[in-house]
Amino acid sequence: MSDVFHLGLTKAMLDGANVAIVPGDPERVKRIAELMDNPTFLASHREYTSYLGYLDGKPVVVCSTGIGGPSTSIAVEELAQLGIDTFLRVGTTGAIQSHVNVGDVIVSQASVRLDGASLHFAPMEFPAVADFNCTTAMVEACRDAGLEPHVGITASSDTFYPGQERYDTVTGRVTRRFAGSMKEWQDMGVLNYEMESATLFTMCASQGWKAGCVAGVIVNRTQQEIPDEATMKQTESHAVNIVVNTARKLV
């Protein structure tokens, strides 16, 4: 019987792990776990698929969060109930600065809170900030792989379309809050959009846990909106290797 409401996991299944790699996509979980020793399937319920693997003999959980802050908050809370205190998000992202190339890697120091879920954990005045040691380990893992990451601020939105100022929708409507917002973020030096880090960072920073976020750039929105599929897979692979090597530094 599960010890938590959604993940289908017990504390015993985690074998004492305190580090979790948390991609959004359930299909990434197995691929990440197979880069570790003795990868073992744990459970799959709704958007939450989980595996256990070992790095240098130490257990690491890999658990998908689904898309967006609300489902991420469930995964993080329930993993924390099972003993996890370090959360390493890995994903893909759309850059909004012209100097960030497709195939590059972004390590998020902090996030613009364009979500709603983070407000359930701390008021808006509280920063959505990554843990220093997690961020440092991610930067080191990038450099170990021969990649120089972009390190900076991410805009983290609850929605893929209006919150990221996309107009290619049925109505083409973007509300006043977000109309022109991408230009404002660009002017402030924000590097990219994604959909989970604001919730993850706020939850962890406000509750004494640690979090970091690394994302592979699959499209630069100053140039185009649709990523190339072959490039996307290669970029995702880079980000996955980096997050596993980050976990190795932190276990």
Coordinates of C-alpha atoms in Angstrom, one line a residue:
M1 CA 0.0 0.0 0.0
S2 CA 1.3 3.5 -0.9
D3 CA 2.5 5.8 1.9
V4 CA 1.4 8.9 -0.2
F5 CA -1.8 9.9 -2.0
H6 CA -0.7 10.1 -5.7
L7 CA 2.7 8.7 -6.4
G8 CA 2.1 5.1 -5.5
L9 CA 5.3 4.9 -3.5
T10 CA 6.4 3.8 0.0
K11 CA 9.4 5.1 1.9
A12 CA 10.9 1.7 1.8
M13 CA 10.8 1.7 -2.0
L14 CA 13.1 4.7 -2.0
D15 CA 15.9 2.9 -0.1
G16 CA 16.9 5.9 1.9
A17 CA 17.2 8.3 -1.1
N18 CA 17.2 12.0 -0.4
V19 CA 17.8 13.3 -4.0
A20 CA 15.2 13.2 -6.8
I21 CA 15.5 14.1 -10.4
V22 CA 12.2 15.5 -11.5
P23 CA 11.5 15.8 -15.3
G24 CA 8.1 16.8 -16.5
D25 CA 7.6 14.1 -19.1
P26 CA 6.9 10.5 -17.8
E27 CA 8.6 9.1 -20.9
R28 CA 11.9 10.7 -19.8
V29 CA 12.0 8.9 -16.5
K30 CA 13.2 5.5 -17.8
R31 CA 15.8 7.1 -20.0
I32 CA 17.2 9.0 -17.1
A33 CA 17.2 6.0 -14.8
E34 CA 19.0 3.9 -17.3
L35 CA 22.0 6.3 -17.1
M36 CA 22.4 5.1 -13.5
D37 CA 23.2 1.7 -12.0
N38 CA 20.5 -0.9 -11.3
P39 CA 17.5 1.1 -12.6
T40 CA 14.3 -0.2 -11.2
F41 CA 10.7 0.7 -12.0
L42 CA 8.8 1.8 -9.0
A43 CA 5.3 3.0 -10.0
S44 CA 3.2 4.8 -12.5
H45 CA 0.0 6.7 -11.6
R46 CA -1.5 9.4 -13.8
E47 CA 1.4 11.8 -14.8
Y48 CA 3.7 10.4 -12.1
T49 CA 6.1 7.7 -13.2
S50 CA 9.0 6.8 -11.0
Y51 CA 12.2 4.8 -11.0
L52 CA 15.0 4.2 -8.6
G53 CA 18.7 4.1 -9.6
Y54 CA 22.1 4.3 -8.0
L55 CA 25.0 6.6 -8.4
D56 CA 28.2 5.5 -6.8
G57 CA 26.2 3.1 -4.7
K58 CA 23.7 5.8 -3.5
P59 CA 20.0 5.8 -4.3
V60 CA 18.4 8.5 -6.5
V61 CA 14.7 8.7 -7.4
V62 CA 13.5 9.8 -10.8
C63 CA 9.9 10.9 -10.8
S64 CA 8.0 12.8 -13.4
T65 CA 5.9 15.8 -12.4
G66 CA 3.6 16.3 -15.4
I67 CA 3.2 19.8 -16.9
G68 CA 2.9 22.9 -14.8
G69 CA 3.0 24.0 -11.2
P70 CA 0.0 22.2 -9.6
S71 CA 1.1 18.7 -10.6
T72 CA 4.7 19.6 -9.7
S73 CA 3.6 20.7 -6.2
I74 CA 2.0 17.3 -5.6
A75 CA 5.1 15.3 -6.7
V76 CA 7.5 17.5 -4.6
E77 CA 5.3 17.4 -1.5
E78 CA 4.8 13.6 -1.6
L79 CA 8.5 13.0 -2.4
A80 CA 9.4 15.2 0.6
Q81 CA 7.1 13.1 2.8
L82 CA 9.1 10.1 1.7
G83 CA 12.5 11.7 2.7
I84 CA 13.6 13.6 -0.4
D85 CA 15.1 17.0 0.3
T86 CA 16.9 17.8 -2.9
F87 CA 15.0 18.2 -6.2
L88 CA 16.7 18.5 -9.6
R89 CA 14.4 19.6 -12.4
V90 CA 15.4 18.8 -16.0
G91 CA 13.4 19.8 -19.1
T92 CA 13.4 21.6 -22.4
T93 CA 12.7 25.3 -22.9
G94 CA 12.2 28.1 -25.3
A95 CA 14.8 30.9 -25.2
I96 CA 13.7 34.6 -25.6
Q97 CA 17.2 36.2 -25.9
S98 CA 18.7 36.3 -29.3
H99 CA 22.2 35.3 -28.1
V100 CA 20.9 32.0 -26.7
N101 CA 21.2 29.3 -29.4
V102 CA 19.2 26.1 -29.9
G103 CA 21.2 23.3 -28.3
D104 CA 22.4 25.5 -25.5
V105 CA 21.7 24.8 -21.9
I106 CA 20.2 27.1 -19.3
V107 CA 20.6 26.8 -15.6
S108 CA 18.0 28.8 -13.7
Q109 CA 19.1 30.9 -10.7
A110 CA 15.6 32.0 -10.1
S111 CA 12.2 32.3 -11.7
V112 CA 9.6 35.0 -12.5
R113 CA 6.5 33.8 -10.7
L114 CA 4.0 33.7 -13.5
D115 CA 2.3 30.7 -11.9
G116 CA -0.5 30.4 -9.4
A117 CA 0.6 27.4 -7.4
S118 CA 3.6 29.1 -5.8
L119 CA 1.2 31.5 -4.1
H120 CA -0.1 28.6 -2.1
F121 CA 3.3 28.2 -0.4
A122 CA 4.6 31.8 0.0
P123 CA 3.4 35.3 -0.8
M124 CA 4.4 37.0 -4.1
E125 CA 7.1 39.0 -2.3
F126 CA 9.0 35.8 -1.5
P127 CA 11.6 35.0 -4.3
A128 CA 11.4 31.8 -6.4
V129 CA 15.2 31.1 -6.1
A130 CA 17.2 28.0 -6.7
D131 CA 19.6 26.5 -4.1
F132 CA 23.1 27.7 -4.5
N133 CA 24.8 24.3 -4.2
C134 CA 22.4 22.7 -6.7
T135 CA 23.0 25.6 -9.1
T136 CA 26.7 25.4 -8.7
A137 CA 26.7 21.6 -9.2
M138 CA 24.7 22.0 -12.4
V139 CA 27.1 24.6 -13.8
E140 CA 30.0 22.3 -13.0
A141 CA 28.3 19.4 -14.7
C142 CA 27.7 21.5 -17.8
R143 CA 31.4 22.4 -17.9
D144 CA 32.5 18.8 -17.3
A145 CA 30.5 18.0 -20.5
G146 CA 32.2 20.7 -22.4
L147 CA 29.2 23.1 -22.4
E148 CA 29.1 26.6 -21.1
P149 CA 25.6 27.2 -19.7
H150 CA 23.6 30.3 -19.7
V151 CA 22.9 31.1 -16.0
G152 CA 20.1 33.5 -15.1
I153 CA 16.4 34.2 -14.7
T154 CA 13.6 32.1 -16.1
A155 CA 10.0 33.1 -16.6
S156 CA 7.9 30.3 -15.3
S157 CA 4.3 30.3 -16.5
D158 CA 1.2 28.3 -15.6
T159 CA 0.1 28.3 -19.3
F160 CA 1.9 27.5 -22.5
Y161 CA 0.0 29.9 -24.7
P162 CA -1.2 33.2 -23.2
G163 CA 1.2 33.3 -20.2
Q164 CA 4.1 32.9 -22.7
E165 CA 2.5 35.5 -25.0
R166 CA 1.7 33.1 -27.9
Y167 CA -0.9 34.3 -30.3
D168 CA -1.2 31.0 -32.4
T169 CA -4.3 30.0 -30.6
V170 CA -8.0 29.6 -31.6
T171 CA -8.9 33.1 -30.6
G172 CA -5.4 34.8 -30.9
R173 CA -6.3 36.6 -27.7
V174 CA -3.7 37.5 -25.0
T175 CA -5.0 39.4 -22.0
R176 CA -3.6 42.8 -21.0
R177 CA -1.5 41.2 -18.2
F178 CA 0.6 39.3 -20.8
A179 CA 0.3 41.5 -23.9
G180 CA 3.8 42.8 -24.5
S181 CA 5.2 40.9 -21.6
M182 CA 7.8 39.0 -23.5
K183 CA 9.5 42.2 -24.6
E184 CA 9.5 43.4 -21.0
W185 CA 11.1 40.1 -19.8
Q186 CA 13.7 40.4 -22.6
D187 CA 14.5 43.9 -21.6
M188 CA 15.1 42.7 -18.0
G189 CA 17.4 40.0 -19.2
V190 CA 15.1 37.0 -18.7
L191 CA 16.5 34.1 -20.6
N192 CA 13.6 31.7 -21.3
Y193 CA 10.2 30.4 -20.6
E194 CA 9.2 27.1 -18.9
M195 CA 6.3 26.0 -16.7
E196 CA 7.5 24.4 -13.4
S197 CA 10.5 26.1 -11.8
A198 CA 8.6 28.9 -10.1
T199 CA 6.5 26.5 -8.1
L200 CA 9.5 24.2 -7.4
F201 CA 11.8 26.9 -6.3
T202 CA 9.2 28.6 -4.1
M203 CA 8.1 25.4 -2.4
C204 CA 11.7 24.3 -1.7
A205 CA 13.2 27.7 -0.7
S206 CA 10.3 28.4 1.7
Q207 CA 10.3 24.9 3.3
G208 CA 14.0 24.2 3.8
W209 CA 14.5 22.0 0.8
K210 CA 16.9 22.3 -2.1
A211 CA 16.2 22.7 -5.8
G212 CA 17.9 23.3 -9.1
C213 CA 16.7 23.5 -12.7
V214 CA 18.5 22.8 -16.0
A215 CA 16.9 23.0 -19.4
G216 CA 18.0 22.3 -22.9
V217 CA 17.0 25.0 -25.4
I218 CA 14.9 23.5 -28.2
V219 CA 13.7 26.7 -29.8
N220 CA 14.6 30.4 -29.8
R221 CA 11.4 32.4 -30.0
T222 CA 13.1 35.4 -31.5
Q223 CA 13.6 33.3 -34.6
Q224 CA 10.8 30.7 -34.7
E225 CA 8.2 29.0 -32.6
I226 CA 8.4 25.3 -33.7
P227 CA 11.4 23.3 -32.8
D228 CA 13.3 20.9 -35.1
E229 CA 12.6 17.3 -33.8
A230 CA 16.1 15.9 -34.4
T231 CA 17.7 18.9 -32.6
M232 CA 15.2 18.6 -29.8
K233 CA 16.2 15.0 -29.1
Q234 CA 19.9 15.8 -29.0
T235 CA 19.3 18.8 -26.8
E236 CA 17.2 16.8 -24.4
S237 CA 19.9 14.2 -24.2
H238 CA 22.5 16.8 -23.2
A239 CA 20.2 18.1 -20.4
V240 CA 19.5 14.6 -19.1
N241 CA 23.2 13.7 -18.9
I242 CA 23.9 17.0 -17.1
V243 CA 21.2 16.4 -14.5
V244 CA 22.4 12.9 -13.8
N245 CA 26.0 14.2 -13.3
T246 CA 24.6 16.9 -11.1
A247 CA 22.9 14.3 -8.9
R248 CA 26.2 12.4 -8.7
K249 CA 27.8 15.5 -7.2
L250 CA 25.1 15.9 -4.6
V251 CA 24.4 12.4 -3.3

